Amino acid sequence: ANADANANVDVDANADADADATPAPKKPLKPGYQTAGSPQGCVALVTGSSGLCGTRLVEMLLERGVKTVVAFDVMAPSESIQQRFQKVQEKTGNKIIVKSGSEGDLTSKEAVFA
């Protein structure tokens, strides 16, 4: 009976030691865009593309190799955003399709790529 009691004590002592152990440090992630696979050749849809984050996301996706970005917003992009989009298209050779307001029908593939 003593052997069984000692076995239980030993297991509990080891469990407490494991709980106090410091976990191994995790490998830090690199800053910026993280993905399991390459976005090259994909088509992406960005909603809110005339806003601060949406505009930058459109640019980043093209810079990362996305073939086409459909940029949608309820309001048309400003002149400065249109110029930014034009520059990144020229730089990457990839395409942005801008849809806004009532022309922003995203319910069919034909409407998006028209």
PDB file of N, CA and C in Angstrom:
ATOM      1  N   ALA A   1       0.826  -1.189   0.000  1.00  0.00           N
ATOM      2  CA  ALA A   1       0.000   0.000   0.000  1.00  0.00           C
ATOM      3  C   ALA A   1       0.865   1.246   0.000  1.00  0.00           C
ATOM      4  N   ASN A   2       2.036   1.182   0.705  1.00  0.00           N
ATOM      5  CA  ASN A   2       2.951   2.323   0.739  1.00  0.00           C
ATOM      6  C   ASN A   2       3.536   2.620  -0.635  1.00  0.00           C
ATOM      7  N   ALA A   3       3.782   1.603  -1.431  1.00  0.00           N
ATOM      8  CA  ALA A   3       4.345   1.805  -2.764  1.00  0.00           C
ATOM      9  C   ALA A   3       3.371   2.599  -3.637  1.00  0.00           C
ATOM     10  N   ASP A   4       2.086   2.286  -3.527  1.00  0.00           N
ATOM     11  CA  ASP A   4       1.082   3.027  -4.300  1.00  0.00           C
ATOM     12  C   ASP A   4       0.995   4.475  -3.851  1.00  0.00           C
ATOM     13  N   ALA A   5       1.074   4.721  -2.563  1.00  0.00           N
ATOM     14  CA  ALA A   5       1.005   6.088  -2.032  1.00  0.00           C
ATOM     15  C   ALA A   5       2.215   6.891  -2.485  1.00  0.00           C
ATOM     16  N   ASN A   6       3.418   6.288  -2.465  1.00  0.00           N
ATOM     17  CA  ASN A   6       4.633   6.977  -2.912  1.00  0.00           C
ATOM     18  C   ASN A   6       4.586   7.282  -4.402  1.00  0.00           C
ATOM     19  N   ALA A   7       4.004   6.383  -5.175  1.00  0.00           N
ATOM     20  CA  ALA A   7       3.902   6.608  -6.617  1.00  0.00           C
ATOM     21  C   ALA A   7       3.037   7.827  -6.896  1.00  0.00           C
ATOM     22  N   ASN A   8       1.945   7.972  -6.166  1.00  0.00           N
ATOM     23  CA  ASN A   8       1.079   9.133  -6.342  1.00  0.00           C
ATOM     24  C   ASN A   8       1.776  10.420  -5.936  1.00  0.00           C
ATOM     25  N   VAL A   9       2.564  10.372  -4.869  1.00  0.00           N
ATOM     26  CA  VAL A   9       3.279  11.557  -4.416  1.00  0.00           C
ATOM     27  C   VAL A   9       4.301  11.972  -5.459  1.00  0.00           C
ATOM     28  N   ASP A  10       5.019  11.003  -6.031  1.00  0.00           N
ATOM     29  CA  ASP A  10       6.028  11.320  -7.028  1.00  0.00           C
ATOM     30  C   ASP A  10       5.397  11.975  -8.260  1.00  0.00           C
ATOM     31  N   VAL A  11       4.266  11.475  -8.703  1.00  0.00           N
ATOM     32  CA  VAL A  11       3.594  12.035  -9.864  1.00  0.00           C
ATOM     33  C   VAL A  11       3.176  13.468  -9.573  1.00  0.00           C
ATOM     34  N   ASP A  12       2.606  13.720  -8.406  1.00  0.00           N
ATOM     35  CA  ASP A  12       2.175  15.064  -8.042  1.00  0.00           C
ATOM     36  C   ASP A  12       3.367  16.014  -7.939  1.00  0.00           C
ATOM     37  N   ALA A  13       4.496  15.558  -7.406  1.00  0.00           N
ATOM     38  CA  ALA A  13       5.686  16.396  -7.288  1.00  0.00           C
ATOM     39  C   ALA A  13       6.199  16.784  -8.670  1.00  0.00           C
ATOM     40  N   ASN A  14       6.176  15.854  -9.619  1.00  0.00           N
ATOM     41  CA  ASN A  14       6.617  16.156 -10.976  1.00  0.00           C
ATOM     42  C   ASN A  14       5.674  17.141 -11.659  1.00  0.00           C
ATOM     43  N   ALA A  15       4.365  17.020 -11.415  1.00  0.00           N
ATOM     44  CA  ALA A  15       3.405  17.931 -12.020  1.00  0.00           C
ATOM     45  C   ALA A  15       3.644  19.355 -11.541  1.00  0.00           C
ATOM     46  N   ASP A  16       3.953  19.539 -10.239  1.00  0.00           N
ATOM     47  CA  ASP A  16       4.239  20.874  -9.714  1.00  0.00           C
ATOM     48  C   ASP A  16       5.507  21.443 -10.330  1.00  0.00           C
ATOM     49  N   ALA A  17       6.508  20.603 -10.551  1.00  0.00           N
ATOM     50  CA  ALA A  17       7.759  21.068 -11.157  1.00  0.00           C
ATOM     51  C   ALA A  17       7.514  21.526 -12.598  1.00  0.00           C
ATOM     52  N   ASP A  18       6.668  20.794 -13.332  1.00  0.00           N
ATOM     53  CA  ASP A  18       6.349  21.169 -14.711  1.00  0.00           C
ATOM     54  C   ASP A  18       5.574  22.480 -14.761  1.00  0.00           C
ATOM     55  N   ALA A  19       4.694  22.711 -13.795  1.00  0.00           N
ATOM     56  CA  ALA A  19       3.892  23.932 -13.778  1.00  0.00           C
ATOM     57  C   ALA A  19       4.764  25.158 -13.557  1.00  0.00           C
ATOM     58  N   ASP A  20       5.849  25.002 -12.797  1.00  0.00           N
ATOM     59  CA  ASP A  20       6.753  26.120 -12.518  1.00  0.00           C
ATOM     60  C   ASP A  20       7.760  26.356 -13.636  1.00  0.00           C
ATOM     61  N   ALA A  21       7.896  25.398 -14.550  1.00  0.00           N
ATOM     62  CA  ALA A  21       8.881  25.519 -15.628  1.00  0.00           C
ATOM     63  C   ALA A  21       8.491  26.644 -16.580  1.00  0.00           C
ATOM     64  N   THR A  22       9.486  27.385 -17.032  1.00  0.00           N
ATOM     65  CA  THR A  22       9.258  28.463 -17.988  1.00  0.00           C
ATOM     66  C   THR A  22       9.070  27.859 -19.367  1.00  0.00           C
ATOM     67  N   PRO A  23       8.000  28.237 -20.087  1.00  0.00           N
ATOM     68  CA  PRO A  23       7.807  27.685 -21.436  1.00  0.00           C
ATOM     69  C   PRO A  23       8.912  28.158 -22.381  1.00  0.00           C
ATOM     70  N   ALA A  24       9.169  27.330 -23.367  1.00  0.00           N
ATOM     71  CA  ALA A  24      10.194  27.686 -24.353  1.00  0.00           C
ATOM     72  C   ALA A  24       9.766  28.943 -25.098  1.00  0.00           C
ATOM     73  N   PRO A  25      10.707  29.852 -25.368  1.00  0.00           N
ATOM     74  CA  PRO A  25      10.332  31.080 -26.086  1.00  0.00           C
ATOM     75  C   PRO A  25       9.854  30.755 -27.498  1.00  0.00           C
ATOM     76  N   LYS A  26       8.840  31.487 -27.932  1.00  0.00           N
ATOM     77  CA  LYS A  26       8.309  31.290 -29.280  1.00  0.00           C
ATOM     78  C   LYS A  26       9.123  32.099 -30.268  1.00  0.00           C
ATOM     79  N   LYS A  27       9.207  31.588 -31.480  1.00  0.00           N
ATOM     80  CA  LYS A  27       9.910  32.294 -32.538  1.00  0.00           C
ATOM     81  C   LYS A  27       9.123  33.560 -32.882  1.00  0.00           C
ATOM     82  N   PRO A  28       9.758  34.728 -32.857  1.00  0.00           N
ATOM     83  CA  PRO A  28       9.011  35.960 -33.147  1.00  0.00           C
ATOM     84  C   PRO A  28       8.592  36.025 -34.613  1.00  0.00           C
ATOM     85  N   LEU A  29       7.415  36.609 -34.827  1.00  0.00           N
ATOM     86  CA  LEU A  29       6.944  36.799 -36.196  1.00  0.00           C
ATOM     87  C   LEU A  29       7.622  38.008 -36.809  1.00  0.00           C
ATOM     88  N   LYS A  30       7.843  37.954 -38.089  1.00  0.00           N
ATOM     89  CA  LYS A  30       8.390  39.105 -38.792  1.00  0.00           C
ATOM     90  C   LYS A  30       7.306  40.162 -38.913  1.00  0.00           C
ATOM     91  N   PRO A  31       7.675  41.428 -38.801  1.00  0.00           N
ATOM     92  CA  PRO A  31       6.648  42.459 -38.963  1.00  0.00           C
ATOM     93  C   PRO A  31       6.149  42.488 -40.399  1.00  0.00           C
ATOM     94  N   GLY A  32       4.908  42.912 -40.582  1.00  0.00           N
ATOM     95  CA  GLY A  32       4.357  43.042 -41.923  1.00  0.00           C
ATOM     96  C   GLY A  32       3.417  41.920 -42.270  1.00  0.00           C
ATOM     97  N   TYR A  33       3.264  41.691 -43.537  1.00  0.00           N
ATOM     98  CA  TYR A  33       2.282  40.756 -44.075  1.00  0.00           C
ATOM     99  C   TYR A  33       2.675  39.318 -43.763  1.00  0.00           C
ATOM    100  N   GLN A  34       1.791  38.556 -43.123  1.00  0.00           N
ATOM    101  CA  GLN A  34       2.038  37.160 -42.789  1.00  0.00           C
ATOM    102  C   GLN A  34       1.029  36.292 -43.525  1.00  0.00           C
ATOM    103  N   THR A  35       1.511  35.265 -44.191  1.00  0.00           N
ATOM    104  CA  THR A  35       0.605  34.374 -44.908  1.00  0.00           C
ATOM    105  C   THR A  35       1.192  32.976 -44.959  1.00  0.00           C
ATOM    106  N   ALA A  36       0.328  31.999 -45.041  1.00  0.00           N
ATOM    107  CA  ALA A  36       0.784  30.616 -45.148  1.00  0.00           C
ATOM    108  C   ALA A  36       1.197  30.289 -46.570  1.00  0.00           C
ATOM    109  N   GLY A  37       0.652  30.993 -47.524  1.00  0.00           N
ATOM    110  CA  GLY A  37       0.960  30.746 -48.919  1.00  0.00           C
ATOM    111  C   GLY A  37       1.170  32.060 -49.648  1.00  0.00           C
ATOM    112  N   SER A  38       1.530  31.963 -50.881  1.00  0.00           N
ATOM    113  CA  SER A  38       1.777  33.164 -51.671  1.00  0.00           C
ATOM    114  C   SER A  38       0.473  33.685 -52.270  1.00  0.00           C
ATOM    115  N   PRO A  39       0.245  35.013 -52.205  1.00  0.00           N
ATOM    116  CA  PRO A  39      -0.956  35.580 -52.807  1.00  0.00           C
ATOM    117  C   PRO A  39      -0.822  35.811 -54.303  1.00  0.00           C
ATOM    118  N   GLN A  40       0.327  35.482 -54.872  1.00  0.00           N
ATOM    119  CA  GLN A  40       0.573  35.780 -56.284  1.00  0.00           C
ATOM    120  C   GLN A  40      -0.455  35.091 -57.174  1.00  0.00           C
ATOM    121  N   GLY A  41      -0.988  35.878 -58.109  1.00  0.00           N
ATOM    122  CA  GLY A  41      -1.940  35.349 -59.061  1.00  0.00           C
ATOM    123  C   GLY A  41      -3.383  35.332 -58.574  1.00  0.00           C
ATOM    124  N   CYS A  42      -3.612  35.718 -57.330  1.00  0.00           N
ATOM    125  CA  CYS A  42      -4.974  35.724 -56.766  1.00  0.00           C
ATOM    126  C   CYS A  42      -5.740  36.968 -57.187  1.00  0.00           C
ATOM    127  N   VAL A  43      -7.037  36.912 -56.972  1.00  0.00           N
ATOM    128  CA  VAL A  43      -7.916  38.077 -57.117  1.00  0.00           C
ATOM    129  C   VAL A  43      -8.437  38.381 -55.719  1.00  0.00           C
ATOM    130  N   ALA A  44      -8.353  39.646 -55.297  1.00  0.00           N
ATOM    131  CA  ALA A  44      -8.780  40.037 -53.954  1.00  0.00           C
ATOM    132  C   ALA A  44      -9.860  41.099 -54.034  1.00  0.00           C
ATOM    133  N   LEU A  45     -10.759  41.078 -53.075  1.00  0.00           N
ATOM    134  CA  LEU A  45     -11.793  42.093 -52.935  1.00  0.00           C
ATOM    135  C   LEU A  45     -11.507  42.873 -51.659  1.00  0.00           C
ATOM    136  N   VAL A  46     -11.409  44.197 -51.778  1.00  0.00           N
ATOM    137  CA  VAL A  46     -11.199  45.054 -50.607  1.00  0.00           C
ATOM    138  C   VAL A  46     -12.400  45.972 -50.488  1.00  0.00           C
ATOM    139  N   THR A  47     -13.142  45.841 -49.394  1.00  0.00           N
ATOM    140  CA  THR A  47     -14.256  46.751 -49.146  1.00  0.00           C
ATOM    141  C   THR A  47     -13.740  47.899 -48.287  1.00  0.00           C
ATOM    142  N   GLY A  48     -14.288  49.075 -48.494  1.00  0.00           N
ATOM    143  CA  GLY A  48     -13.791  50.247 -47.772  1.00  0.00           C
ATOM    144  C   GLY A  48     -12.478  50.732 -48.350  1.00  0.00           C
ATOM    145  N   SER A  49     -12.310  50.575 -49.648  1.00  0.00           N
ATOM    146  CA  SER A  49     -11.024  50.858 -50.294  1.00  0.00           C
ATOM    147  C   SER A  49     -10.686  52.338 -50.407  1.00  0.00           C
ATOM    148  N   SER A  50     -11.634  53.223 -50.111  1.00  0.00           N
ATOM    149  CA  SER A  50     -11.334  54.661 -50.161  1.00  0.00           C
ATOM    150  C   SER A  50     -10.875  55.195 -48.808  1.00  0.00           C
ATOM    151  N   GLY A  51     -10.907  54.362 -47.793  1.00  0.00           N
ATOM    152  CA  GLY A  51     -10.468  54.771 -46.461  1.00  0.00           C
ATOM    153  C   GLY A  51      -8.969  54.608 -46.288  1.00  0.00           C
ATOM    154  N   LEU A  52      -8.469  55.024 -45.151  1.00  0.00           N
ATOM    155  CA  LEU A  52      -7.033  54.971 -44.863  1.00  0.00           C
ATOM    156  C   LEU A  52      -6.490  53.547 -44.939  1.00  0.00           C
ATOM    157  N   CYS A  53      -7.107  52.636 -44.214  1.00  0.00           N
ATOM    158  CA  CYS A  53      -6.621  51.250 -44.181  1.00  0.00           C
ATOM    159  C   CYS A  53      -6.880  50.537 -45.502  1.00  0.00           C
ATOM    160  N   GLY A  54      -8.062  50.752 -46.084  1.00  0.00           N
ATOM    161  CA  GLY A  54      -8.397  50.089 -47.337  1.00  0.00           C
ATOM    162  C   GLY A  54      -7.482  50.482 -48.475  1.00  0.00           C
ATOM    163  N   THR A  55      -7.150  51.780 -48.545  1.00  0.00           N
ATOM    164  CA  THR A  55      -6.254  52.258 -49.602  1.00  0.00           C
ATOM    165  C   THR A  55      -4.891  51.589 -49.485  1.00  0.00           C
ATOM    166  N   ARG A  56      -4.367  51.540 -48.279  1.00  0.00           N
ATOM    167  CA  ARG A  56      -3.044  50.926 -48.079  1.00  0.00           C
ATOM    168  C   ARG A  56      -3.103  49.422 -48.333  1.00  0.00           C
ATOM    169  N   LEU A  57      -4.214  48.787 -47.955  1.00  0.00           N
ATOM    170  CA  LEU A  57      -4.355  47.350 -48.196  1.00  0.00           C
ATOM    171  C   LEU A  57      -4.341  47.045 -49.688  1.00  0.00           C
ATOM    172  N   VAL A  58      -5.029  47.851 -50.478  1.00  0.00           N
ATOM    173  CA  VAL A  58      -5.027  47.670 -51.939  1.00  0.00           C
ATOM    174  C   VAL A  58      -3.594  47.738 -52.456  1.00  0.00           C
ATOM    175  N   GLU A  59      -2.852  48.745 -52.032  1.00  0.00           N
ATOM    176  CA  GLU A  59      -1.462  48.895 -52.474  1.00  0.00           C
ATOM    177  C   GLU A  59      -0.610  47.708 -52.052  1.00  0.00           C
ATOM    178  N   MET A  60      -0.752  47.282 -50.799  1.00  0.00           N
ATOM    179  CA  MET A  60       0.054  46.158 -50.291  1.00  0.00           C
ATOM    180  C   MET A  60      -0.247  44.864 -51.031  1.00  0.00           C
ATOM    181  N   LEU A  61      -1.512  44.618 -51.319  1.00  0.00           N
ATOM    182  CA  LEU A  61      -1.862  43.390 -52.036  1.00  0.00           C
ATOM    183  C   LEU A  61      -1.208  43.351 -53.419  1.00  0.00           C
ATOM    184  N   LEU A  62      -1.242  44.464 -54.138  1.00  0.00           N
ATOM    185  CA  LEU A  62      -0.603  44.505 -55.457  1.00  0.00           C
ATOM    186  C   LEU A  62       0.903  44.349 -55.337  1.00  0.00           C
ATOM    187  N   GLU A  63       1.491  44.982 -54.322  1.00  0.00           N
ATOM    188  CA  GLU A  63       2.939  44.863 -54.115  1.00  0.00           C
ATOM    189  C   GLU A  63       3.336  43.436 -53.773  1.00  0.00           C
ATOM    190  N   ARG A  64       2.435  42.669 -53.154  1.00  0.00           N
ATOM    191  CA  ARG A  64       2.715  41.280 -52.777  1.00  0.00           C
ATOM    192  C   ARG A  64       2.410  40.293 -53.891  1.00  0.00           C
ATOM    193  N   GLY A  65       1.913  40.794 -55.032  1.00  0.00           N
ATOM    194  CA  GLY A  65       1.752  39.919 -56.185  1.00  0.00           C
ATOM    195  C   GLY A  65       0.335  39.519 -56.528  1.00  0.00           C
ATOM    196  N   VAL A  66      -0.665  40.077 -55.851  1.00  0.00           N
ATOM    197  CA  VAL A  66      -2.046  39.780 -56.226  1.00  0.00           C
ATOM    198  C   VAL A  66      -2.270  40.294 -57.645  1.00  0.00           C
ATOM    199  N   LYS A  67      -2.848  39.466 -58.483  1.00  0.00           N
ATOM    200  CA  LYS A  67      -3.037  39.805 -59.904  1.00  0.00           C
ATOM    201  C   LYS A  67      -4.029  40.944 -60.095  1.00  0.00           C
ATOM    202  N   THR A  68      -5.165  40.871 -59.411  1.00  0.00           N
ATOM    203  CA  THR A  68      -6.225  41.864 -59.546  1.00  0.00           C
ATOM    204  C   THR A  68      -6.826  42.151 -58.180  1.00  0.00           C
ATOM    205  N   VAL A  69      -7.064  43.435 -57.899  1.00  0.00           N
ATOM    206  CA  VAL A  69      -7.770  43.837 -56.689  1.00  0.00           C
ATOM    207  C   VAL A  69      -9.038  44.562 -57.105  1.00  0.00           C
ATOM    208  N   VAL A  70     -10.178  44.075 -56.621  1.00  0.00           N
ATOM    209  CA  VAL A  70     -11.440  44.779 -56.807  1.00  0.00           C
ATOM    210  C   VAL A  70     -11.594  45.684 -55.589  1.00  0.00           C
ATOM    211  N   ALA A  71     -11.521  46.994 -55.830  1.00  0.00           N
ATOM    212  CA  ALA A  71     -11.580  47.982 -54.755  1.00  0.00           C
ATOM    213  C   ALA A  71     -12.991  48.549 -54.693  1.00  0.00           C
ATOM    214  N   PHE A  72     -13.709  48.259 -53.612  1.00  0.00           N
ATOM    215  CA  PHE A  72     -15.099  48.688 -53.491  1.00  0.00           C
ATOM    216  C   PHE A  72     -15.268  49.636 -52.313  1.00  0.00           C
ATOM    217  N   ASP A  73     -16.064  50.674 -52.512  1.00  0.00           N
ATOM    218  CA  ASP A  73     -16.457  51.582 -51.436  1.00  0.00           C
ATOM    219  C   ASP A  73     -17.768  52.241 -51.828  1.00  0.00           C
ATOM    220  N   VAL A  74     -18.503  52.740 -50.839  1.00  0.00           N
ATOM    221  CA  VAL A  74     -19.765  53.408 -51.133  1.00  0.00           C
ATOM    222  C   VAL A  74     -19.535  54.764 -51.784  1.00  0.00           C
ATOM    223  N   MET A  75     -18.363  55.335 -51.576  1.00  0.00           N
ATOM    224  CA  MET A  75     -18.039  56.607 -52.230  1.00  0.00           C
ATOM    225  C   MET A  75     -16.844  56.418 -53.153  1.00  0.00           C
ATOM    226  N   ALA A  76     -16.809  57.198 -54.197  1.00  0.00           N
ATOM    227  CA  ALA A  76     -15.705  57.101 -55.156  1.00  0.00           C
ATOM    228  C   ALA A  76     -14.402  57.553 -54.502  1.00  0.00           C
ATOM    229  N   PRO A  77     -13.271  56.963 -54.896  1.00  0.00           N
ATOM    230  CA  PRO A  77     -11.992  57.387 -54.326  1.00  0.00           C
ATOM    231  C   PRO A  77     -11.656  58.826 -54.730  1.00  0.00           C
ATOM    232  N   SER A  78     -10.984  59.524 -53.836  1.00  0.00           N
ATOM    233  CA  SER A  78     -10.583  60.904 -54.130  1.00  0.00           C
ATOM    234  C   SER A  78      -9.517  60.916 -55.225  1.00  0.00           C
ATOM    235  N   GLU A  79      -9.225  62.090 -55.722  1.00  0.00           N
ATOM    236  CA  GLU A  79      -8.201  62.241 -56.768  1.00  0.00           C
ATOM    237  C   GLU A  79      -6.847  61.730 -56.291  1.00  0.00           C
ATOM    238  N   SER A  80      -6.494  62.020 -55.039  1.00  0.00           N
ATOM    239  CA  SER A  80      -5.190  61.578 -54.522  1.00  0.00           C
ATOM    240  C   SER A  80      -5.123  60.053 -54.405  1.00  0.00           C
ATOM    241  N   ILE A  81      -6.223  59.417 -54.017  1.00  0.00           N
ATOM    242  CA  ILE A  81      -6.244  57.949 -53.942  1.00  0.00           C
ATOM    243  C   ILE A  81      -6.171  57.355 -55.341  1.00  0.00           C
ATOM    244  N   GLN A  82      -6.874  57.944 -56.293  1.00  0.00           N
ATOM    245  CA  GLN A  82      -6.800  57.461 -57.668  1.00  0.00           C
ATOM    246  C   GLN A  82      -5.363  57.541 -58.192  1.00  0.00           C
ATOM    247  N   GLN A  83      -4.647  58.611 -57.850  1.00  0.00           N
ATOM    248  CA  GLN A  83      -3.243  58.747 -58.271  1.00  0.00           C
ATOM    249  C   GLN A  83      -2.375  57.674 -57.618  1.00  0.00           C
ATOM    250  N   ARG A  84      -2.620  57.401 -56.331  1.00  0.00           N
ATOM    251  CA  ARG A  84      -1.862  56.331 -55.645  1.00  0.00           C
ATOM    252  C   ARG A  84      -2.117  54.986 -56.307  1.00  0.00           C
ATOM    253  N   PHE A  85      -3.388  54.703 -56.617  1.00  0.00           N
ATOM    254  CA  PHE A  85      -3.728  53.447 -57.273  1.00  0.00           C
ATOM    255  C   PHE A  85      -3.048  53.348 -58.633  1.00  0.00           C
ATOM    256  N   GLN A  86      -3.039  54.443 -59.379  1.00  0.00           N
ATOM    257  CA  GLN A  86      -2.409  54.450 -60.706  1.00  0.00           C
ATOM    258  C   GLN A  86      -0.915  54.155 -60.592  1.00  0.00           C
ATOM    259  N   LYS A  87      -0.245  54.776 -59.621  1.00  0.00           N
ATOM    260  CA  LYS A  87       1.202  54.569 -59.438  1.00  0.00           C
ATOM    261  C   LYS A  87       1.528  53.124 -59.107  1.00  0.00           C
ATOM    262  N   VAL A  88       0.759  52.521 -58.199  1.00  0.00           N
ATOM    263  CA  VAL A  88       1.052  51.144 -57.816  1.00  0.00           C
ATOM    264  C   VAL A  88       0.742  50.180 -58.956  1.00  0.00           C
ATOM    265  N   GLN A  89      -0.265  50.480 -59.769  1.00  0.00           N
ATOM    266  CA  GLN A  89      -0.540  49.642 -60.944  1.00  0.00           C
ATOM    267  C   GLN A  89       0.618  49.703 -61.936  1.00  0.00           C
ATOM    268  N   GLU A  90       1.132  50.910 -62.171  1.00  0.00           N
ATOM    269  CA  GLU A  90       2.261  51.066 -63.096  1.00  0.00           C
ATOM    270  C   GLU A  90       3.505  50.373 -62.553  1.00  0.00           C
ATOM    271  N   LYS A  91       3.716  50.479 -61.270  1.00  0.00           N
ATOM    272  CA  LYS A  91       4.902  49.888 -60.636  1.00  0.00           C
ATOM    273  C   LYS A  91       4.871  48.356 -60.667  1.00  0.00           C
ATOM    274  N   THR A  92       3.684  47.772 -60.403  1.00  0.00           N
ATOM    275  CA  THR A  92       3.596  46.316 -60.282  1.00  0.00           C
ATOM    276  C   THR A  92       3.135  45.617 -61.554  1.00  0.00           C
ATOM    277  N   GLY A  93       2.452  46.346 -62.441  1.00  0.00           N
ATOM    278  CA  GLY A  93       1.892  45.712 -63.630  1.00  0.00           C
ATOM    279  C   GLY A  93       0.609  44.948 -63.337  1.00  0.00           C
ATOM    280  N   ASN A  94       0.101  45.064 -62.114  1.00  0.00           N
ATOM    281  CA  ASN A  94      -1.135  44.395 -61.734  1.00  0.00           C
ATOM    282  C   ASN A  94      -2.298  45.378 -61.827  1.00  0.00           C
ATOM    283  N   LYS A  95      -3.515  44.904 -61.631  1.00  0.00           N
ATOM    284  CA  LYS A  95      -4.706  45.681 -61.978  1.00  0.00           C
ATOM    285  C   LYS A  95      -5.596  45.955 -60.768  1.00  0.00           C
ATOM    286  N   ILE A  96      -6.174  47.169 -60.735  1.00  0.00           N
ATOM    287  CA  ILE A  96      -7.187  47.524 -59.747  1.00  0.00           C
ATOM    288  C   ILE A  96      -8.478  47.832 -60.498  1.00  0.00           C
ATOM    289  N   ILE A  97      -9.562  47.199 -60.079  1.00  0.00           N
ATOM    290  CA  ILE A  97     -10.883  47.496 -60.603  1.00  0.00           C
ATOM    291  C   ILE A  97     -11.616  48.259 -59.506  1.00  0.00           C
ATOM    292  N   VAL A  98     -11.956  49.514 -59.764  1.00  0.00           N
ATOM    293  CA  VAL A  98     -12.608  50.350 -58.760  1.00  0.00           C
ATOM    294  C   VAL A  98     -14.110  50.327 -58.988  1.00  0.00           C
ATOM    295  N   LYS A  99     -14.854  49.982 -57.953  1.00  0.00           N
ATOM    296  CA  LYS A  99     -16.316  49.988 -57.972  1.00  0.00           C
ATOM    297  C   LYS A  99     -16.779  50.820 -56.786  1.00  0.00           C
ATOM    298  N   SER A 100     -17.734  51.721 -57.022  1.00  0.00           N
ATOM    299  CA  SER A 100     -18.227  52.542 -55.917  1.00  0.00           C
ATOM    300  C   SER A 100     -19.687  52.897 -56.114  1.00  0.00           C
ATOM    301  N   GLY A 101     -20.328  53.259 -55.005  1.00  0.00           N
ATOM    302  CA  GLY A 101     -21.712  53.697 -55.051  1.00  0.00           C
ATOM    303  C   GLY A 101     -22.644  52.691 -55.682  1.00  0.00           C
ATOM    304  N   SER A 102     -23.533  53.166 -56.545  1.00  0.00           N
ATOM    305  CA  SER A 102     -24.547  52.297 -57.158  1.00  0.00           C
ATOM    306  C   SER A 102     -23.938  51.309 -58.148  1.00  0.00           C
ATOM    307  N   GLU A 103     -22.753  51.598 -58.691  1.00  0.00           N
ATOM    308  CA  GLU A 103     -22.122  50.641 -59.607  1.00  0.00           C
ATOM    309  C   GLU A 103     -21.406  49.529 -58.847  1.00  0.00           C
ATOM    310  N   GLY A 104     -21.427  49.616 -57.545  1.00  0.00           N
ATOM    311  CA  GLY A 104     -20.734  48.624 -56.724  1.00  0.00           C
ATOM    312  C   GLY A 104     -21.530  47.372 -56.481  1.00  0.00           C
ATOM    313  N   ASP A 105     -22.185  46.846 -57.505  1.00  0.00           N
ATOM    314  CA  ASP A 105     -22.937  45.603 -57.389  1.00  0.00           C
ATOM    315  C   ASP A 105     -21.951  44.446 -57.312  1.00  0.00           C
ATOM    316  N   LEU A 106     -21.867  43.823 -56.146  1.00  0.00           N
ATOM    317  CA  LEU A 106     -20.910  42.737 -55.964  1.00  0.00           C
ATOM    318  C   LEU A 106     -21.593  41.374 -55.911  1.00  0.00           C
ATOM    319  N   THR A 107     -22.801  41.297 -56.450  1.00  0.00           N
ATOM    320  CA  THR A 107     -23.567  40.057 -56.350  1.00  0.00           C
ATOM    321  C   THR A 107     -23.264  39.066 -57.464  1.00  0.00           C
ATOM    322  N   SER A 108     -22.554  39.477 -58.509  1.00  0.00           N
ATOM    323  CA  SER A 108     -22.233  38.536 -59.573  1.00  0.00           C
ATOM    324  C   SER A 108     -20.830  38.820 -60.118  1.00  0.00           C
ATOM    325  N   LYS A 109     -20.227  37.784 -60.608  1.00  0.00           N
ATOM    326  CA  LYS A 109     -18.878  37.893 -61.187  1.00  0.00           C
ATOM    327  C   LYS A 109     -18.889  38.822 -62.394  1.00  0.00           C
ATOM    328  N   GLU A 110     -19.950  38.779 -63.185  1.00  0.00           N
ATOM    329  CA  GLU A 110     -20.043  39.620 -64.377  1.00  0.00           C
ATOM    330  C   GLU A 110     -20.067  41.102 -63.990  1.00  0.00           C
ATOM    331  N   ALA A 111     -20.785  41.433 -62.917  1.00  0.00           N
ATOM    332  CA  ALA A 111     -20.876  42.824 -62.480  1.00  0.00           C
ATOM    333  C   ALA A 111     -19.536  43.330 -61.956  1.00  0.00           C
ATOM    334  N   VAL A 112     -18.810  42.471 -61.255  1.00  0.00           N
ATOM    335  CA  VAL A 112     -17.525  42.873 -60.673  1.00  0.00           C
ATOM    336  C   VAL A 112     -16.501  43.108 -61.765  1.00  0.00           C
ATOM    337  N   PHE A 113     -16.437  42.246 -62.766  1.00  0.00           N
ATOM    338  CA  PHE A 113     -15.402  42.366 -63.788  1.00  0.00           C
ATOM    339  C   PHE A 113     -15.868  43.094 -65.040  1.00  0.00           C
ATOM    340  N   ALA A 114     -17.030  43.763 -64.986  1.00  0.00           N
ATOM    341  CA  ALA A 114     -17.529  44.495 -66.141  1.00  0.00           C
ATOM    342  C   ALA A 114     -16.714  45.761 -66.353  1.00  0.00           C
TER     343      ALA A 114
END
